[in-house]
PDB file of C-alpha atoms in Angstrom:
ATOM      1  CA  MET T1315     103.392 103.819 103.816  1.00 57.00           C
ATOM      2  CA  THR T1316     106.646 101.908 104.013  1.00 60.00           C
ATOM      3  CA  THR T1317     106.942  98.710 106.048  1.00 66.00           C
ATOM      4  CA  THR T1318     110.454  99.523 107.245  1.00 76.00           C
ATOM      5  CA  LEU T1319     112.221 102.661 108.381  1.00 92.00           C
ATOM      6  CA  PRO T1320     115.807 102.907 109.628  1.00 92.00           C
ATOM      7  CA  GLY T1321     115.744 101.490 113.148  1.00 92.00           C
ATOM      8  CA  TRP T1322     112.019 100.720 113.053  1.00 94.00           C
ATOM      9  CA  THR T1323     109.642  97.947 111.970  1.00 93.00           C
ATOM     10  CA  HIS T1324     106.025  98.466 110.932  1.00 94.00           C
ATOM     11  CA  ALA T1325     103.607  97.045 113.501  1.00 92.00           C
ATOM     12  CA  TYR T1326     100.146  98.326 112.625  1.00 90.00           C
ATOM     13  CA  SER T1327      98.245 100.734 110.380  1.00 91.00           C
ATOM     14  CA  GLY T1328      95.034 102.556 111.197  1.00 87.00           C
ATOM     15  CA  LYS T1329      92.937 104.598 108.822  1.00 88.00           C
ATOM     16  CA  VAL T1330      95.397 107.486 108.868  1.00 91.00           C
ATOM     17  CA  ARG T1331      98.385 106.595 111.082  1.00 93.00           C
ATOM     18  CA  ASP T1332     101.089 103.957 110.878  1.00 95.00           C
ATOM     19  CA  LEU T1333     102.710 102.561 114.006  1.00 95.00           C
ATOM     20  CA  TYR T1334     106.310 101.339 114.223  1.00 95.00           C
ATOM     21  CA  VAL T1335     108.289  99.567 116.938  1.00 95.00           C
ATOM     22  CA  PRO T1336     112.086  99.607 117.369  1.00 94.00           C
ATOM     23  CA  GLN T1337     113.788  96.964 115.282  1.00 92.00           C
ATOM     24  CA  GLY T1338     114.288  93.792 117.278  1.00 90.00           C
ATOM     25  CA  THR T1339     111.318  94.515 119.542  1.00 91.00           C
ATOM     26  CA  ALA T1340     108.973  91.561 119.935  1.00 84.00           C
ATOM     27  CA  SER T1341     105.721  93.507 120.256  1.00 86.00           C
ATOM     28  CA  VAL T1342     104.104  96.895 120.820  1.00 89.00           C
ATOM     29  CA  GLU T1343     103.605  95.972 124.478  1.00 87.00           C
ATOM     30  CA  SER T1344     107.327  95.376 125.055  1.00 90.00           C
ATOM     31  CA  ALA T1345     108.576  98.454 123.169  1.00 92.00           C
ATOM     32  CA  ASP T1346     110.349 101.243 125.052  1.00 91.00           C
ATOM     33  CA  ALA T1347     108.987 103.776 122.553  1.00 95.00           C
ATOM     34  CA  LEU T1348     106.757 103.863 119.488  1.00 96.00           C
ATOM     35  CA  LEU T1349     106.904 105.857 116.282  1.00 97.00           C
ATOM     36  CA  VAL T1350     103.530 107.209 115.153  1.00 96.00           C
ATOM     37  CA  VAL T1351     103.570 108.408 111.554  1.00 96.00           C
ATOM     38  CA  ALA T1352     100.681 110.452 110.137  1.00 96.00           C
ATOM     39  CA  SER T1353      99.999 109.651 106.487  1.00 95.00           C
ATOM     40  CA  ASP T1354      98.193 111.719 103.859  1.00 96.00           C
ATOM     41  CA  ARG T1355      95.316 109.206 103.852  1.00 95.00           C
ATOM     42  CA  VAL T1356      91.843 110.599 104.468  1.00 94.00           C
ATOM     43  CA  SER T1357      88.887 108.659 105.845  1.00 91.00           C
ATOM     44  CA  ALA T1358      85.175 109.321 106.046  1.00 89.00           C
ATOM     45  CA  PHE T1359      82.232 107.142 107.086  1.00 85.00           C
ATOM     46  CA  ASP T1360      84.769 104.523 108.269  1.00 82.00           C
ATOM     47  CA  PHE T1361      86.371 104.133 104.820  1.00 90.00           C
ATOM     48  CA  VAL T1362      89.847 105.148 103.685  1.00 93.00           C
ATOM     49  CA  LEU T1363      89.432 107.167 100.504  1.00 95.00           C
ATOM     50  CA  GLU T1364      91.489 107.737  97.384  1.00 95.00           C
ATOM     51  CA  PRO T1365      93.431 109.840  96.714  1.00 96.00           C
ATOM     52  CA  GLY T1366      94.932 111.232  99.905  1.00 95.00           C
ATOM     53  CA  ILE T1367      95.243 114.911 100.839  1.00 95.00           C
ATOM     54  CA  PRO T1368      98.716 116.240  99.925  1.00 95.00           C
ATOM     55  CA  GLY T1369     100.717 117.342 102.980  1.00 95.00           C
ATOM     56  CA  LYS T1370      97.999 116.292 105.390  1.00 96.00           C
ATOM     57  CA  GLY T1371     100.236 114.127 107.594  1.00 96.00           C
ATOM     58  CA  GLU T1372     102.665 116.944 108.264  1.00 97.00           C
ATOM     59  CA  LEU T1373      99.868 119.460 108.871  1.00 96.00           C
ATOM     60  CA  LEU T1374      98.167 117.174 111.421  1.00 95.00           C
ATOM     61  CA  THR T1375     101.428 116.424 113.234  1.00 97.00           C
ATOM     62  CA  THR T1376     102.448 120.081 113.375  1.00 97.00           C
ATOM     63  CA  LEU T1377      99.081 121.066 114.826  1.00 97.00           C
ATOM     64  CA  SER T1378      99.101 118.220 117.385  1.00 97.00           C
ATOM     65  CA  LEU T1379     102.577 119.187 118.587  1.00 97.00           C
ATOM     66  CA  TRP T1380     101.513 122.850 118.867  1.00 98.00           C
ATOM     67  CA  TRP T1381      98.555 121.892 121.052  1.00 98.00           C
ATOM     68  CA  PHE T1382     100.609 119.499 123.195  1.00 98.00           C
ATOM     69  CA  ASP T1383     102.988 122.408 123.815  1.00 97.00           C
ATOM     70  CA  ARG T1384     100.133 124.730 124.839  1.00 96.00           C
ATOM     71  CA  LEU T1385      98.742 122.029 127.152  1.00 97.00           C
ATOM     72  CA  ASP T1386     102.104 121.224 128.703  1.00 93.00           C
ATOM     73  CA  ASP T1387     100.589 120.763 132.176  1.00 96.00           C
ATOM     74  CA  VAL T1388      98.449 117.883 130.856  1.00 97.00           C
ATOM     75  CA  PRO T1389     100.434 114.604 130.875  1.00 98.00           C
ATOM     76  CA  ASN T1390     100.892 113.371 127.298  1.00 98.00           C
ATOM     77  CA  HIS T1391     102.535 110.487 125.474  1.00 98.00           C
ATOM     78  CA  LEU T1392     105.370 112.402 123.794  1.00 97.00           C
ATOM     79  CA  VAL T1393     108.950 111.323 124.445  1.00 96.00           C
ATOM     80  CA  ALA T1394     110.904 114.521 125.028  1.00 89.00           C
ATOM     81  CA  ASP T1395     114.359 113.193 124.115  1.00 87.00           C
ATOM     82  CA  HIS T1396     114.469 112.010 120.491  1.00 87.00           C
ATOM     83  CA  THR T1397     118.072 110.832 120.611  1.00 86.00           C
ATOM     84  CA  VAL T1398     119.936 107.733 121.734  1.00 79.00           C
ATOM     85  CA  GLY T1399     123.700 108.116 121.956  1.00 77.00           C
ATOM     86  CA  GLY T1400     123.370 111.384 120.084  1.00 80.00           C
ATOM     87  CA  VAL T1401     121.517 109.750 117.175  1.00 85.00           C
ATOM     88  CA  GLU T1402     118.091 111.090 116.184  1.00 90.00           C
ATOM     89  CA  ARG T1403     115.433 108.361 116.540  1.00 94.00           C
ATOM     90  CA  ILE T1404     112.888 109.892 114.144  1.00 95.00           C
ATOM     91  CA  PRO T1405     114.042 108.889 110.638  1.00 95.00           C
ATOM     92  CA  ALA T1406     114.555 111.663 108.108  1.00 94.00           C
ATOM     93  CA  GLU T1407     112.099 109.885 105.789  1.00 94.00           C
ATOM     94  CA  VAL T1408     109.188 110.793 108.081  1.00 95.00           C
ATOM     95  CA  ALA T1409     110.510 113.934 109.770  1.00 94.00           C
ATOM     96  CA  GLY T1410     107.722 116.473 110.223  1.00 95.00           C
ATOM     97  CA  ARG T1411     104.933 113.912 110.272  1.00 95.00           C
ATOM     98  CA  ALA T1412     106.053 111.547 113.030  1.00 97.00           C
ATOM     99  CA  MET T1413     105.854 111.581 116.818  1.00 97.00           C
ATOM    100  CA  LEU T1414     108.050 109.569 119.171  1.00 97.00           C
ATOM    101  CA  VAL T1415     105.779 108.411 121.979  1.00 97.00           C
ATOM    102  CA  LYS T1416     105.743 106.100 124.974  1.00 96.00           C
ATOM    103  CA  PRO T1417     103.470 103.048 124.997  1.00 95.00           C
ATOM    104  CA  LEU T1418     100.384 103.318 127.208  1.00 96.00           C
ATOM    105  CA  ARG T1419      97.568 101.065 128.322  1.00 96.00           C
ATOM    106  CA  MET T1420      95.015 102.674 126.038  1.00 95.00           C
ATOM    107  CA  TYR T1421      91.379 103.038 127.074  1.00 96.00           C
ATOM    108  CA  PRO T1422      88.925 101.671 124.454  1.00 95.00           C
ATOM    109  CA  ILE T1423      87.011 104.951 124.494  1.00 95.00           C
ATOM    110  CA  GLU T1424      86.928 107.983 122.262  1.00 95.00           C
ATOM    111  CA  CYS T1425      86.334 110.897 124.619  1.00 97.00           C
ATOM    112  CA  VAL T1426      84.090 113.175 122.576  1.00 97.00           C
ATOM    113  CA  VAL T1427      83.199 116.661 123.800  1.00 98.00           C
ATOM    114  CA  ARG T1428      80.559 118.733 122.041  1.00 98.00           C
ATOM    115  CA  GLY T1429      80.088 122.440 122.515  1.00 98.00           C
ATOM    116  CA  TYR T1430      77.750 122.715 119.528  1.00 97.00           C
ATOM    117  CA  LEU T1431      75.057 120.429 118.158  1.00 96.00           C
ATOM    118  CA  THR T1432      75.918 118.868 114.803  1.00 93.00           C
ATOM    119  CA  GLY T1433      76.968 115.626 113.099  1.00 89.00           C
ATOM    120  CA  SER T1434      75.862 112.389 114.762  1.00 89.00           C
ATOM    121  CA  GLY T1435      74.840 114.412 117.823  1.00 93.00           C
ATOM    122  CA  TRP T1436      72.324 116.369 115.754  1.00 94.00           C
ATOM    123  CA  ALA T1437      70.963 113.138 114.242  1.00 92.00           C
ATOM    124  CA  GLU T1438      70.534 111.605 117.698  1.00 93.00           C
ATOM    125  CA  TYR T1439      68.979 114.787 119.121  1.00 96.00           C
ATOM    126  CA  GLN T1440      66.303 114.748 116.413  1.00 96.00           C
ATOM    127  CA  GLN T1441      65.276 111.276 117.563  1.00 95.00           C
ATOM    128  CA  SER T1442      65.499 111.597 121.345  1.00 95.00           C
ATOM    129  CA  GLN T1443      66.240 115.239 122.299  1.00 96.00           C
ATOM    130  CA  SER T1444      69.414 113.891 123.898  1.00 94.00           C
ATOM    131  CA  VAL T1445      72.949 112.847 122.937  1.00 93.00           C
ATOM    132  CA  CYS T1446      74.516 109.751 124.509  1.00 89.00           C
ATOM    133  CA  GLY T1447      71.945 109.912 127.286  1.00 89.00           C
ATOM    134  CA  VAL T1448      72.546 113.613 127.998  1.00 93.00           C
ATOM    135  CA  PRO T1449      69.175 115.438 127.809  1.00 95.00           C
ATOM    136  CA  LEU T1450      69.185 118.725 125.898  1.00 96.00           C
ATOM    137  CA  PRO T1451      66.707 121.619 125.656  1.00 96.00           C
ATOM    138  CA  ALA T1452      63.922 121.454 123.091  1.00 97.00           C
ATOM    139  CA  GLY T1453      64.016 123.544 119.944  1.00 96.00           C
ATOM    140  CA  LEU T1454      67.731 123.371 119.141  1.00 96.00           C
ATOM    141  CA  GLN T1455      68.794 123.558 115.499  1.00 94.00           C
ATOM    142  CA  ASN T1456      71.734 122.075 113.601  1.00 94.00           C
ATOM    143  CA  GLY T1457      74.817 124.112 114.489  1.00 95.00           C
ATOM    144  CA  ASP T1458      73.422 125.661 117.685  1.00 96.00           C
ATOM    145  CA  ARG T1459      75.666 126.289 120.658  1.00 96.00           C
ATOM    146  CA  LEU T1460      74.845 124.087 123.634  1.00 97.00           C
ATOM    147  CA  PRO T1461      74.163 125.613 127.064  1.00 96.00           C
ATOM    148  CA  GLU T1462      77.308 123.831 128.334  1.00 97.00           C
ATOM    149  CA  PRO T1463      79.807 121.507 126.646  1.00 98.00           C
ATOM    150  CA  ILE T1464      78.739 117.878 127.003  1.00 97.00           C
ATOM    151  CA  TYR T1465      80.766 114.680 127.223  1.00 97.00           C
ATOM    152  CA  THR T1466      79.504 112.068 124.758  1.00 95.00           C
ATOM    153  CA  PRO T1467      81.921 109.118 124.637  1.00 95.00           C
ATOM    154  CA  ALA T1468      82.120 106.494 121.916  1.00 93.00           C
ATOM    155  CA  PHE T1469      83.319 102.907 121.991  1.00 92.00           C
ATOM    156  CA  LYS T1470      86.266 102.359 119.653  1.00 80.00           C
ATOM    157  CA  ALA T1471      85.109  99.607 117.339  1.00 68.00           C
ATOM    158  CA  PRO T1472      87.560  97.309 115.511  1.00 63.00           C
ATOM    159  CA  GLN T1473      88.851  98.658 112.212  1.00 56.00           C
ATOM    160  CA  GLY T1474      86.200  98.410 109.502  1.00 52.00           C
ATOM    161  CA  GLU T1475      83.333  98.704 111.960  1.00 59.00           C
ATOM    162  CA  HIS T1476      81.450 101.774 113.140  1.00 64.00           C
ATOM    163  CA  ASP T1477      82.296 103.435 116.447  1.00 73.00           C
ATOM    164  CA  GLU T1478      79.343 103.353 118.806  1.00 84.00           C
ATOM    165  CA  ASN T1479      78.086 106.322 120.828  1.00 88.00           C
ATOM    166  CA  ILE T1480      77.651 105.167 124.417  1.00 90.00           C
ATOM    167  CA  SER T1481      76.349 106.462 127.723  1.00 91.00           C
ATOM    168  CA  PHE T1482      78.525 107.410 130.685  1.00 93.00           C
ATOM    169  CA  GLU T1483      77.213 104.342 132.502  1.00 94.00           C
ATOM    170  CA  ARG T1484      78.457 102.141 129.664  1.00 94.00           C
ATOM    171  CA  THR T1485      81.839 103.878 129.920  1.00 95.00           C
ATOM    172  CA  GLU T1486      82.018 102.901 133.579  1.00 96.00           C
ATOM    173  CA  GLU T1487      81.438  99.285 132.585  1.00 96.00           C
ATOM    174  CA  LEU T1488      84.219  99.435 129.977  1.00 95.00           C
ATOM    175  CA  VAL T1489      86.955 101.291 131.869  1.00 96.00           C
ATOM    176  CA  GLY T1490      85.900 101.116 135.523  1.00 96.00           C
ATOM    177  CA  ALA T1491      84.181 103.428 137.978  1.00 96.00           C
ATOM    178  CA  ASP T1492      87.438 105.208 138.861  1.00 96.00           C
ATOM    179  CA  ALA T1493      88.728 105.899 135.342  1.00 97.00           C
ATOM    180  CA  ALA T1494      85.395 106.926 133.782  1.00 97.00           C
ATOM    181  CA  PRO T1495      84.984 110.256 135.644  1.00 98.00           C
ATOM    182  CA  GLN T1496      88.684 111.025 135.180  1.00 98.00           C
ATOM    183  CA  LEU T1497      88.309 110.652 131.425  1.00 98.00           C
ATOM    184  CA  ARG T1498      85.185 112.828 131.405  1.00 98.00           C
ATOM    185  CA  ASP T1499      86.623 115.600 133.566  1.00 98.00           C
ATOM    186  CA  ALA T1500      89.962 115.727 131.738  1.00 98.00           C
ATOM    187  CA  SER T1501      88.210 115.843 128.357  1.00 98.00           C
ATOM    188  CA  LEU T1502      85.897 118.686 129.370  1.00 98.00           C
ATOM    189  CA  ASP T1503      88.789 120.639 130.889  1.00 98.00           C
ATOM    190  CA  VAL T1504      90.983 120.376 127.787  1.00 98.00           C
ATOM    191  CA  TYR T1505      88.040 121.221 125.515  1.00 98.00           C
ATOM    192  CA  ARG T1506      87.212 124.379 127.458  1.00 98.00           C
ATOM    193  CA  ARG T1507      90.816 125.544 127.423  1.00 98.00           C
ATOM    194  CA  ALA T1508      91.290 124.813 123.734  1.00 98.00           C
ATOM    195  CA  SER T1509      87.954 126.397 122.857  1.00 98.00           C
ATOM    196  CA  ALA T1510      89.036 129.654 124.513  1.00 98.00           C
ATOM    197  CA  ILE T1511      92.319 129.650 122.577  1.00 97.00           C
ATOM    198  CA  ALA T1512      90.489 128.975 119.300  1.00 97.00           C
ATOM    199  CA  GLU T1513      88.015 131.772 120.036  1.00 97.00           C
ATOM    200  CA  GLU T1514      90.883 134.251 120.363  1.00 97.00           C
ATOM    201  CA  ARG T1515      91.782 133.348 116.769  1.00 97.00           C
ATOM    202  CA  GLY T1516      88.279 133.796 115.362  1.00 96.00           C
ATOM    203  CA  LEU T1517      87.477 130.094 115.413  1.00 96.00           C
ATOM    204  CA  ILE T1518      84.831 127.912 117.037  1.00 97.00           C
ATOM    205  CA  LEU T1519      85.839 124.492 118.313  1.00 97.00           C
ATOM    206  CA  ALA T1520      82.465 122.854 117.731  1.00 96.00           C
ATOM    207  CA  ASP T1521      83.463 119.404 118.939  1.00 97.00           C
ATOM    208  CA  THR T1522      86.506 117.204 119.315  1.00 97.00           C
ATOM    209  CA  LYS T1523      87.606 113.766 120.434  1.00 96.00           C
ATOM    210  CA  PHE T1524      90.470 112.776 122.695  1.00 98.00           C
ATOM    211  CA  GLU T1525      92.127 109.458 123.391  1.00 97.00           C
ATOM    212  CA  PHE T1526      93.763 108.642 126.711  1.00 98.00           C
ATOM    213  CA  GLY T1527      95.827 105.856 128.148  1.00 97.00           C
ATOM    214  CA  ALA T1528      97.279 104.953 131.524  1.00 97.00           C
ATOM    215  CA  ASP T1529     101.018 105.266 132.086  1.00 96.00           C
ATOM    216  CA  LYS T1530     102.358 101.728 132.429  1.00 94.00           C
ATOM    217  CA  GLN T1531     104.544 102.595 135.424  1.00 93.00           C
ATOM    218  CA  THR T1532     102.444 105.110 137.355  1.00 96.00           C
ATOM    219  CA  GLY T1533      98.905 104.589 136.072  1.00 96.00           C
ATOM    220  CA  GLU T1534      98.662 108.347 135.422  1.00 97.00           C
ATOM    221  CA  LEU T1535      95.984 109.426 132.950  1.00 98.00           C
ATOM    222  CA  THR T1536      97.848 110.454 129.791  1.00 98.00           C
ATOM    223  CA  LEU T1537      96.668 112.277 126.670  1.00 98.00           C
ATOM    224  CA  ALA T1538      97.602 110.322 123.529  1.00 96.00           C
ATOM    225  CA  ASP T1539      97.269 110.074 119.758  1.00 94.00           C
ATOM    226  CA  GLU T1540      96.521 113.276 117.855  1.00 94.00           C
ATOM    227  CA  VAL T1541      94.975 116.199 119.691  1.00 97.00           C
ATOM    228  CA  LEU T1542      92.709 119.010 118.474  1.00 97.00           C
ATOM    229  CA  THR T1543      93.532 118.528 114.795  1.00 96.00           C
ATOM    230  CA  SER T1544      91.269 119.046 111.807  1.00 91.00           C
ATOM    231  CA  ASP T1545      90.840 115.255 111.648  1.00 91.00           C
ATOM    232  CA  SER T1546      89.726 114.850 115.254  1.00 93.00           C
ATOM    233  CA  SER T1547      87.794 118.116 115.603  1.00 95.00           C
ATOM    234  CA  ARG T1548      85.284 120.375 113.928  1.00 94.00           C
ATOM    235  CA  TYR T1549      86.502 123.958 113.631  1.00 95.00           C
ATOM    236  CA  TRP T1550      84.209 126.656 112.258  1.00 95.00           C
ATOM    237  CA  ASP T1551      84.766 130.263 111.318  1.00 95.00           C
ATOM    238  CA  ALA T1552      83.303 132.303 114.187  1.00 95.00           C
ATOM    239  CA  GLU T1553      82.174 135.203 112.006  1.00 95.00           C
ATOM    240  CA  ALA T1554      80.409 132.898 109.545  1.00 94.00           C
ATOM    241  CA  TRP T1555      78.644 131.159 112.447  1.00 95.00           C
ATOM    242  CA  ARG T1556      77.474 134.481 113.887  1.00 92.00           C
ATOM    243  CA  THR T1557      76.131 135.861 110.606  1.00 91.00           C
ATOM    244  CA  GLY T1558      75.092 132.699 108.723  1.00 87.00           C
ATOM    245  CA  ALA T1559      71.420 132.326 107.872  1.00 78.00           C
ATOM    246  CA  THR T1560      71.503 128.560 107.254  1.00 79.00           C
ATOM    247  CA  PRO T1561      73.384 125.689 108.919  1.00 82.00           C
ATOM    248  CA  ALA T1562      75.615 125.318 105.844  1.00 81.00           C
ATOM    249  CA  ALA T1563      76.496 129.011 105.932  1.00 81.00           C
ATOM    250  CA  ARG T1564      77.035 129.026 109.693  1.00 88.00           C
ATOM    251  CA  MET T1565      79.265 125.939 109.799  1.00 87.00           C
ATOM    252  CA  ALA T1566      82.107 127.072 107.545  1.00 87.00           C
ATOM    253  CA  SER T1567      84.505 124.296 108.492  1.00 89.00           C
ATOM    254  CA  PHE T1568      88.265 123.765 108.500  1.00 91.00           C
ATOM    255  CA  ASP T1569      88.234 119.995 108.397  1.00 84.00           C
ATOM    256  CA  LYS T1570      87.214 117.175 106.053  1.00 87.00           C
ATOM    257  CA  GLN T1571      83.575 118.270 105.931  1.00 86.00           C
ATOM    258  CA  ILE T1572      84.132 119.078 102.257  1.00 90.00           C
ATOM    259  CA  VAL T1573      84.918 115.383 101.743  1.00 93.00           C
ATOM    260  CA  ARG T1574      81.919 114.224 103.795  1.00 90.00           C
ATOM    261  CA  ASP T1575      79.556 116.520 101.903  1.00 90.00           C
ATOM    262  CA  TRP T1576      80.822 115.384  98.487  1.00 95.00           C
ATOM    263  CA  LEU T1577      80.552 111.716  99.459  1.00 95.00           C
ATOM    264  CA  SER T1578      77.040 112.172 100.841  1.00 92.00           C
ATOM    265  CA  ALA T1579      75.964 113.699  97.524  1.00 94.00           C
ATOM    266  CA  ASN T1580      77.733 111.177  95.295  1.00 96.00           C
ATOM    267  CA  TRP T1581      77.716 107.832  97.126  1.00 96.00           C
ATOM    268  CA  ASP T1582      75.005 105.728  98.757  1.00 93.00           C
ATOM    269  CA  LYS T1583      77.477 104.301 101.330  1.00 89.00           C
ATOM    270  CA  THR T1584      77.401 100.814  99.844  1.00 91.00           C
ATOM    271  CA  GLY T1585      80.336  99.120  98.161  1.00 93.00           C
ATOM    272  CA  THR T1586      83.626 100.893  97.502  1.00 93.00           C
ATOM    273  CA  PRO T1587      83.586 104.696  97.796  1.00 95.00           C
ATOM    274  CA  PRO T1588      84.285 106.639  94.596  1.00 97.00           C
ATOM    275  CA  GLU T1589      87.569 108.450  94.091  1.00 97.00           C
ATOM    276  CA  LEU T1590      87.606 112.030  95.284  1.00 97.00           C
ATOM    277  CA  PRO T1591      87.760 114.605  92.486  1.00 97.00           C
ATOM    278  CA  ASP T1592      90.813 116.857  92.357  1.00 97.00           C
ATOM    279  CA  ASP T1593      88.934 120.012  93.314  1.00 96.00           C
ATOM    280  CA  VAL T1594      87.640 118.348  96.526  1.00 96.00           C
ATOM    281  CA  VAL T1595      91.172 117.198  97.374  1.00 96.00           C
ATOM    282  CA  GLN T1596      92.680 120.632  96.759  1.00 96.00           C
ATOM    283  CA  ARG T1597      89.960 122.528  98.637  1.00 94.00           C
ATOM    284  CA  THR T1598      90.312 120.188 101.607  1.00 94.00           C
ATOM    285  CA  ALA T1599      94.100 120.617 101.647  1.00 95.00           C
ATOM    286  CA  ALA T1600      93.659 124.398 101.554  1.00 95.00           C
ATOM    287  CA  ARG T1601      91.290 124.334 104.542  1.00 94.00           C
ATOM    288  CA  TYR T1602      93.725 122.184 106.548  1.00 95.00           C
ATOM    289  CA  ARG T1603      96.533 124.663 105.793  1.00 96.00           C
ATOM    290  CA  GLU T1604      94.370 127.664 106.630  1.00 96.00           C
ATOM    291  CA  LEU T1605      93.406 126.191 110.003  1.00 96.00           C
ATOM    292  CA  LEU T1606      97.054 125.581 110.914  1.00 96.00           C
ATOM    293  CA  GLU T1607      97.966 129.139 109.938  1.00 97.00           C
ATOM    294  CA  ARG T1608      95.080 130.702 111.844  1.00 96.00           C
ATOM    295  CA  ILE T1609      95.713 128.742 115.037  1.00 96.00           C
ATOM    296  CA  THR T1610      99.504 128.823 115.174  1.00 95.00           C
ATOM    297  CA  GLY T1611     100.107 132.118 113.414  1.00 88.00           C
TER     298      GLY T1611
END
């Protein structure tokens, strides 16, 4: 990450992305546009890990832009015209891994949709036979398909803290009674459409998370951040899921599950995480590349 880029000043860094404002702009809120740069950093269990995944930033950005293009009837945060006075606004230094976007009033909610039971949803189901207050049938196993996709939002905690799964009622308290159902319905609609596209390519979109904001001028609900990438979603191989005898065999993933699994086996989640071994880094990078190739062709 560099603190300055031609025409831009660094404003903020998340676990994976770096945010820039136009030089001379007082704040993110007053900017006419923002530059979102995807790094090669990788995070798991709310920690940024070392080393990063080579090429990851460009892979994530390419996949996000492909999905935004396929969902072109869904309002999104991309700025269509990248030039001012004929000059390209995305610096060459970050070309391929940066998006020029418009500022939004972001909702403090991660809009999670689950079509399959796994991850934190599986852990919660084992305790309560529900996920985020949504009751589910008895007898489900890790990796099972749900009768219908479910909306299970999470509260976006400050950096360094854990996101919190919340009920729909809590969402209404956080974003208002009008915005809450809009977020739910838009998330379920995009998930269903994306899931069908993934299925055509021999992939299962097990779950994903979206982030939305309100357009500052019109208030229109707008899809933001990354969308349907291997960082924000779980993709599985459909054939492996159909024929797998165990959850591990069924859930052949195209995301950072390799990283999560290695950490779970080699770290007790206290103190600083260990460095990722080279074979974990390379296998993860290969899965990211394979997902991009399978989805986009």
